[in-house]
Short mmCIF file of C-alpha atoms in Angstrom, two decimals:
data_model
loop_
_atom_site.label_atom_id
_atom_site.label_comp_id
_atom_site.label_asym_id
_atom_site.label_seq_id
_atom_site.Cartn_x
_atom_site.Cartn_y
_atom_site.Cartn_z
CA UNK E 9 268.66 162.28 10.78
CA UNK E 10 265.88 164.75 11.52
CA UNK E 11 265.34 167.33 8.84
CA UNK E 12 266.06 170.94 9.63
CA UNK E 13 263.15 173.34 9.96
CA UNK E 14 263.76 176.36 7.75
CA UNK E 15 264.24 179.60 9.60
CA UNK E 16 261.41 182.11 9.40
CA UNK E 17 263.64 185.06 10.20
CA UNK E 18 263.21 187.86 7.61
CA UNK E 19 266.12 188.19 5.23
CA UNK E 20 265.83 191.96 4.96
CA UNK E 21 268.77 192.39 7.32
CA UNK E 22 271.04 190.45 4.95
CA UNK E 23 269.87 192.62 2.08
CA UNK E 24 271.18 195.68 3.89
CA UNK E 25 274.76 194.58 3.11
CA UNK E 26 276.85 196.86 0.93
CA UNK E 27 276.87 194.33 -1.93
CA UNK E 28 273.10 194.23 -2.30
CA UNK E 29 272.80 197.97 -1.81
CA UNK E 30 275.22 198.39 -4.70
CA UNK E 31 273.18 196.05 -6.90
CA UNK E 32 269.94 197.85 -6.12
CA UNK E 33 271.57 201.20 -6.73
CA UNK E 34 272.51 200.08 -10.23
CA UNK E 35 269.02 198.78 -10.90
CA UNK E 36 267.50 202.08 -9.84
CA UNK E 37 269.95 203.96 -12.06
CA UNK E 38 271.80 205.63 -9.22
CA UNK E 39 275.38 206.58 -10.06
CA UNK E 40 276.67 207.32 -6.57
CA UNK E 41 279.52 205.11 -5.41
CA UNK E 42 278.78 203.60 -2.00
CA UNK E 43 281.23 203.40 0.90
CA UNK E 44 284.02 200.89 0.50
CA UNK E 45 283.75 197.77 2.66
CA UNK E 46 284.15 194.05 2.17
CA UNK E 47 282.32 190.82 2.88
CA UNK E 48 281.66 187.37 1.45
CA UNK E 49 283.55 187.41 -1.92
CA UNK E 50 286.62 186.94 0.24
CA UNK E 51 285.26 183.55 1.27
CA UNK E 52 285.09 182.21 -2.28
CA UNK E 53 288.68 183.05 -3.15
CA UNK E 54 289.87 182.06 0.33
CA UNK E 55 288.46 178.55 -0.15
CA UNK E 56 289.65 178.33 -3.74
CA UNK E 57 293.23 179.47 -3.01
CA UNK E 58 293.81 178.80 0.68
CA UNK E 59 297.50 177.75 0.40
CA UNK E 60 298.23 180.98 -1.49
CA UNK E 61 296.33 182.96 1.16
CA UNK E 62 298.55 181.50 3.87
CA UNK E 63 301.71 181.94 1.83
CA UNK E 64 301.00 185.63 1.15
CA UNK E 65 299.68 186.86 4.48
CA UNK E 66 301.12 184.34 6.96
CA UNK E 67 304.23 182.80 5.36
CA UNK E 68 305.71 181.58 8.66
CA UNK E 69 302.56 179.60 9.47
CA UNK E 70 302.31 178.35 5.89
CA UNK E 71 305.68 176.61 6.12
CA UNK E 72 304.52 174.62 9.17
CA UNK E 73 301.58 172.98 7.37
CA UNK E 74 301.84 169.62 5.61
CA UNK E 75 300.01 170.56 2.41
CA UNK E 76 300.37 167.05 1.02
CA UNK E 77 297.85 165.93 3.66
CA UNK E 78 295.26 168.33 2.29
CA UNK E 79 292.95 170.65 4.23
CA UNK E 80 289.23 170.92 4.90
CA UNK E 81 287.00 173.94 5.50
CA UNK E 82 284.67 173.61 8.48
CA UNK E 83 282.54 176.70 8.00
CA UNK E 84 279.29 174.99 9.00
CA UNK E 85 280.85 174.23 12.37
CA UNK E 86 282.14 177.78 12.65
CA UNK E 87 278.70 179.24 11.96
CA UNK E 88 277.33 177.23 14.87
CA UNK E 89 279.99 178.61 17.20
CA UNK E 90 279.42 182.16 15.97
CA UNK E 91 275.66 181.84 16.31
CA UNK E 92 276.01 180.54 19.85
CA UNK E 93 278.39 183.35 20.78
CA UNK E 94 275.79 186.02 19.93
CA UNK E 95 278.44 188.60 19.21
CA UNK E 96 276.50 190.71 16.73
CA UNK E 97 277.57 191.46 13.17
CA UNK E 98 279.57 188.71 11.51
CA UNK E 99 282.42 189.37 9.11
CA UNK E 100 284.12 187.17 6.53
CA UNK E 101 285.54 184.25 8.45
CA UNK E 102 286.59 180.63 8.01
CA UNK E 103 287.59 177.56 9.96
CA UNK E 104 290.05 175.18 8.32
CA UNK E 105 291.39 171.81 9.45
CA UNK E 106 295.04 171.31 8.52
CA UNK E 107 297.83 168.87 9.36
CA UNK E 108 301.08 170.19 10.79
CA UNK E 109 304.46 169.08 9.46
CA UNK E 110 306.09 169.23 12.91
CA UNK E 111 304.63 165.97 14.18
CA UNK E 112 303.64 167.60 17.48
CA UNK E 113 299.93 167.40 16.61
CA UNK E 114 298.46 165.39 13.77
CA UNK E 115 296.02 168.16 12.90
CA UNK E 116 294.73 171.50 14.17
CA UNK E 117 292.13 174.12 13.29
CA UNK E 118 292.92 177.52 11.79
CA UNK E 119 290.34 180.22 12.48
CA UNK E 120 290.54 183.18 10.08
CA UNK E 121 288.83 186.54 10.43
CA UNK E 122 288.84 189.18 7.67
CA UNK E 123 287.84 192.47 9.25
CA UNK E 124 286.69 195.34 7.04
CA UNK E 125 286.37 198.12 9.58
CA UNK E 126 287.75 199.28 12.91
CA UNK E 127 285.95 197.55 15.77
CA UNK E 128 286.90 198.06 19.44
CA UNK E 129 285.51 194.60 20.23
CA UNK E 130 287.47 192.78 17.51
CA UNK E 131 290.29 191.43 19.71
CA UNK E 132 287.78 190.23 22.28
CA UNK E 133 285.84 188.45 19.53
CA UNK E 134 289.00 186.68 18.39
CA UNK E 135 289.64 185.61 22.00
CA UNK E 136 286.06 184.39 22.42
CA UNK E 137 286.00 182.44 19.16
CA UNK E 138 289.34 180.85 20.00
CA UNK E 139 288.33 179.49 23.40
CA UNK E 140 284.87 178.47 22.18
CA UNK E 141 286.39 176.48 19.33
CA UNK E 142 288.90 174.88 21.67
CA UNK E 143 286.15 174.02 24.13
CA UNK E 144 284.09 172.38 21.39
CA UNK E 145 286.81 170.41 19.61
CA UNK E 146 289.60 170.02 22.19
CA UNK E 147 292.17 170.71 19.47
CA UNK E 148 294.74 173.50 19.12
CA UNK E 149 293.22 176.58 17.48
CA UNK E 150 295.36 179.04 15.50
CA UNK E 151 293.58 182.40 15.14
CA UNK E 152 294.68 184.64 12.26
CA UNK E 153 293.38 188.09 11.28
CA UNK E 154 293.43 190.13 8.07
CA UNK E 155 292.60 193.80 8.68
CA UNK E 156 291.14 195.60 5.66
CA UNK E 157 290.14 198.77 7.49
CA UNK E 158 291.27 202.35 6.78
CA UNK E 159 292.85 203.22 10.14
CA UNK E 160 296.61 202.95 9.86
CA UNK E 161 297.00 203.08 13.65
CA UNK E 162 294.57 200.27 14.50
CA UNK E 163 296.18 196.85 14.71
CA UNK E 164 294.80 194.67 17.52
CA UNK E 165 296.84 191.49 17.99
CA UNK E 166 296.00 190.25 21.50
CA UNK E 167 293.36 190.04 24.17
CA UNK E 168 293.34 188.63 27.68
CA UNK E 169 293.07 189.30 31.37
CA UNK E 170 294.84 188.78 34.69
CA UNK E 171 293.02 188.36 37.97
CA UNK E 172 294.01 186.90 41.35
CA UNK E 173 297.20 185.40 40.00
CA UNK E 174 295.45 183.82 37.00
CA UNK E 175 296.27 185.03 33.48
CA UNK E 176 294.65 184.13 30.18
CA UNK E 177 295.78 185.76 26.94
CA UNK E 178 295.53 185.17 23.20
CA UNK E 179 298.18 186.64 20.91
CA UNK E 180 297.28 186.30 17.23
CA UNK E 181 299.11 187.09 13.97
CA UNK E 182 297.72 190.01 11.98
CA UNK E 183 298.08 191.02 8.31
CA UNK E 184 297.29 194.73 7.85
CA UNK E 185 296.53 195.55 4.22
CA UNK E 186 297.46 199.24 4.57
CA UNK E 187 301.01 198.22 5.44
CA UNK E 188 301.48 196.95 1.87
CA UNK E 189 300.99 200.43 0.41
CA UNK E 190 304.71 201.04 -0.16
CA UNK E 191 304.83 197.82 -2.23
CA UNK E 192 301.83 198.60 -4.44
CA UNK E 193 303.60 198.42 -7.80
CA UNK E 194 305.29 195.14 -6.84
CA UNK E 195 301.94 193.72 -5.73
CA UNK E 196 300.51 194.25 -9.19
CA UNK E 197 303.32 192.13 -10.64
CA UNK E 198 303.19 189.42 -7.96
CA UNK E 199 301.95 185.95 -9.03
CA UNK E 200 300.02 185.31 -5.80
CA UNK E 201 296.26 186.04 -6.26
CA UNK E 202 296.09 187.73 -2.86
CA UNK E 203 298.66 190.26 -4.02
CA UNK E 204 296.09 191.43 -6.60
CA UNK E 205 293.37 191.52 -3.93
CA UNK E 206 295.61 193.61 -1.69
CA UNK E 207 296.43 195.91 -4.60
CA UNK E 208 292.72 196.28 -5.33
CA UNK E 209 292.08 197.23 -1.71
CA UNK E 210 294.80 199.89 -1.83
CA UNK E 211 293.69 201.26 -5.22
CA UNK E 212 290.12 201.45 -3.92
CA UNK E 213 291.29 203.54 -0.99
CA UNK E 214 293.41 205.81 -3.20
CA UNK E 215 290.54 206.49 -5.61
CA UNK E 216 287.75 206.94 -3.08
CA UNK E 217 286.63 210.28 -4.54
CA UNK E 218 287.94 209.83 -8.09
CA UNK E 219 285.73 207.41 -10.08
CA UNK E 220 287.62 207.83 -13.34
CA UNK E 221 290.93 206.94 -11.69
CA UNK E 222 289.23 203.99 -10.05
CA UNK E 223 287.93 202.89 -13.44
CA UNK E 224 291.44 202.93 -14.90
CA UNK E 225 292.87 201.06 -11.89
CA UNK E 226 290.11 198.45 -12.03
CA UNK E 227 290.57 197.98 -15.78
CA UNK E 228 294.32 197.41 -15.28
CA UNK E 229 293.74 194.86 -12.51
CA UNK E 230 291.13 192.99 -14.53
CA UNK E 231 293.58 192.77 -17.41
CA UNK E 232 296.16 191.33 -15.00
CA UNK E 233 293.74 188.52 -14.13
CA UNK E 234 293.92 187.28 -17.69
CA UNK E 235 297.71 187.48 -17.92
CA UNK E 236 298.48 185.04 -15.10
CA UNK E 237 297.46 181.81 -16.79
CA UNK E 238 294.96 181.00 -14.04
CA UNK E 239 292.04 178.65 -14.44
CA UNK E 240 288.54 179.97 -15.03
CA UNK E 241 287.23 179.60 -11.47
CA UNK E 242 290.14 181.50 -9.97
CA UNK E 243 289.60 184.38 -12.39
CA UNK E 244 285.88 184.45 -11.58
CA UNK E 245 286.52 184.41 -7.83
CA UNK E 246 289.08 187.18 -8.07
CA UNK E 247 286.89 189.26 -10.34
CA UNK E 248 284.07 188.96 -7.79
CA UNK E 249 286.32 190.47 -5.10
CA UNK E 250 287.56 193.24 -7.38
CA UNK E 251 284.05 194.04 -8.57
CA UNK E 252 282.78 194.27 -5.01
CA UNK E 253 285.63 196.41 -3.76
CA UNK E 254 286.05 198.78 -6.68
CA UNK E 255 282.50 200.01 -7.20
CA UNK E 256 281.95 202.46 -10.04
CA UNK E 257 279.16 204.75 -11.22
CA UNK E 258 276.87 203.03 -13.69
CA UNK E 259 278.26 204.73 -16.81
CA UNK E 260 281.80 203.64 -15.93
CA UNK E 261 280.59 200.11 -15.15
CA UNK E 262 279.16 199.94 -18.65
CA UNK E 263 282.47 201.12 -20.11
CA UNK E 264 284.37 198.55 -18.05
CA UNK E 265 282.03 195.82 -19.27
CA UNK E 266 282.95 196.73 -22.86
CA UNK E 267 286.63 196.64 -21.90
CA UNK E 268 286.23 193.17 -20.41
CA UNK E 269 284.60 191.92 -23.60
CA UNK E 270 287.59 193.22 -25.57
CA UNK E 271 290.09 191.67 -23.15
CA UNK E 272 288.34 188.32 -23.31
CA UNK E 273 288.28 188.51 -27.09
CA UNK E 274 292.02 189.17 -27.16
CA UNK E 275 292.83 186.36 -24.75
CA UNK E 276 290.21 183.89 -26.02
CA UNK E 277 289.05 183.42 -22.42
CA UNK E 278 285.34 184.34 -22.20
CA UNK E 279 285.10 183.80 -18.46
CA UNK E 280 283.47 186.81 -16.84
CA UNK E 281 281.13 187.16 -19.81
CA UNK E 282 280.04 183.54 -19.46
CA UNK E 283 276.42 182.43 -19.53
CA UNK E 284 276.01 182.74 -15.77
CA UNK E 285 277.33 186.31 -15.69
CA UNK E 286 275.22 187.35 -18.68
CA UNK E 287 272.12 185.84 -17.11
CA UNK E 288 272.65 187.97 -14.02
CA UNK E 289 273.19 191.13 -16.05
CA UNK E 290 270.13 190.45 -18.22
CA UNK E 291 268.11 189.89 -15.08
CA UNK E 292 269.24 193.29 -13.81
CA UNK E 293 268.42 194.95 -17.14
CA UNK E 294 264.98 193.41 -17.09
CA UNK E 295 264.51 194.83 -13.61
CA UNK E 296 265.40 198.31 -14.87
CA UNK E 297 262.69 198.10 -17.52
CA UNK E 298 259.96 196.57 -15.37
CA UNK E 299 260.69 198.21 -12.05
CA UNK E 300 262.99 197.94 -9.08
CA UNK E 301 260.87 195.26 -7.39
CA UNK E 302 261.12 192.81 -10.28
CA UNK E 303 264.80 193.58 -10.68
CA UNK E 304 265.35 192.67 -7.04
CA UNK E 305 263.44 189.42 -7.56
CA UNK E 306 265.64 188.48 -10.53
CA UNK E 307 268.85 189.27 -8.71
CA UNK E 308 267.74 187.39 -5.61
CA UNK E 309 266.88 184.40 -7.79
CA UNK E 310 270.35 184.50 -9.37
CA UNK E 311 272.01 184.70 -5.94
CA UNK E 312 269.95 181.86 -4.49
CA UNK E 313 270.64 179.70 -7.54
CA UNK E 314 274.38 180.35 -7.27
CA UNK E 315 274.45 179.50 -3.58
CA UNK E 316 272.49 176.29 -4.10
CA UNK E 317 274.81 175.29 -6.96
CA UNK E 318 277.80 175.94 -4.75
CA UNK E 319 276.31 173.94 -1.89
CA UNK E 320 274.95 170.92 -3.78
CA UNK E 321 276.74 170.89 -7.16
CA UNK E 322 275.03 169.53 -10.28
CA UNK E 323 272.71 166.97 -8.74
CA UNK E 324 269.68 166.16 -10.95
CA UNK E 325 267.41 166.62 -7.93
CA UNK E 326 268.70 170.18 -7.61
CA UNK E 327 267.92 170.89 -11.27
CA UNK E 328 264.33 169.84 -10.65
CA UNK E 329 264.10 172.07 -7.59
CA UNK E 330 265.57 175.09 -9.38
CA UNK E 331 262.91 174.98 -12.08
CA UNK E 332 260.36 175.87 -9.41
CA UNK E 333 262.16 178.94 -8.10
CA UNK E 334 261.29 181.25 -11.00
CA UNK E 335 257.68 181.11 -9.76
CA UNK E 336 258.60 182.27 -6.26
CA UNK E 337 258.04 185.81 -5.05
CA UNK E 338 260.83 188.04 -3.80
CA UNK E 339 259.76 187.47 -0.19
CA UNK E 340 259.81 183.69 -0.66
CA UNK E 341 263.25 183.80 -2.29
CA UNK E 342 264.57 185.96 0.53
CA UNK E 343 263.26 183.46 3.06
CA UNK E 344 264.87 180.59 1.14
CA UNK E 345 268.19 182.45 0.99
CA UNK E 346 268.11 182.67 4.78
CA UNK E 347 267.04 179.06 5.28
CA UNK E 348 269.54 177.45 2.90
CA UNK E 349 272.43 178.33 5.20
CA UNK E 350 271.19 175.55 7.48
CA UNK E 351 270.55 172.91 4.80
CA UNK E 352 272.75 169.84 5.15
CA UNK E 353 271.56 167.97 2.04
CA UNK E 354 269.24 168.17 -0.95
CA UNK E 355 266.45 166.58 1.09
CA UNK E 356 266.38 169.64 3.36
CA UNK E 357 265.84 171.83 0.30
CA UNK E 358 263.07 169.59 -1.03
CA UNK E 359 261.37 169.61 2.37
CA UNK E 360 261.45 173.41 2.42
CA UNK E 361 259.97 173.65 -1.07
CA UNK E 362 257.08 171.31 -0.23
CA UNK E 363 256.17 172.78 3.14
#
């Protein structure tokens, strides 16, 4: 198979996301809380707890899936469809292959979109993705949407057209997070991990201009993570979503970090304060001392390392490649972060490093 040529497109556009802006704000010592929006941490917990995602937001669809047959994420395929569609900004999304329990079709695809803001073109995008996926795979496509925006009156659930006696319409199920607001206290007691995510979204909205109240809400939700008996990876994935949603001024982040250390001491579960998390924090602290530029380089290195680990696991060849990355400049790491999205195997990474 021919090796992929790494993309030369600058990665500065990706670094304009709210997550990286938040990181850089902390490095520079800025205490202002940025606007509340959401992006890729959803993908980690979605992949880690997909059956629970379906059970919480789309229970009717969840009962029609044969979970004993397993499921498989097809996000590489989805990225190709999205790239071809040229529909502008991409949001958290996923494509999953599942087997139905009805016997009508042996398997289908589920396309999921998690939308963080009101977008007049959203329904049309769902329609476009649906027919493009069907055209490519000739399999039934179920399109599902989670709306995490702040407009209580915006809830698109269909798109189509009629012309000259021909009609074509997509109706898709929608989970609107704001509609759970009356159940907030019950959500915080619910065993499903997406109940905590929904509660975090609602608490973030409630505390938009009250950082101290947000700190208390975030502390309570973090404590809940350790009371559920979940495995380490689930706690880490959920904490990533909470941390991204519920941004705090730097002084309150430092206080929360002390709280987390106490919680983990009480529960004997040192998860968030693991070596990987500490390495990231130390990299950020080093950036504060030596300048914003070096801090950005350290954080970019940590992010690239995490993504490569997630993509290729613990292969010895990857360990050898990672030892080289500390010598790379920020610009080179940014370019690698862009290129790695298209890597199919470790050989593609090695080819990029030796070019």
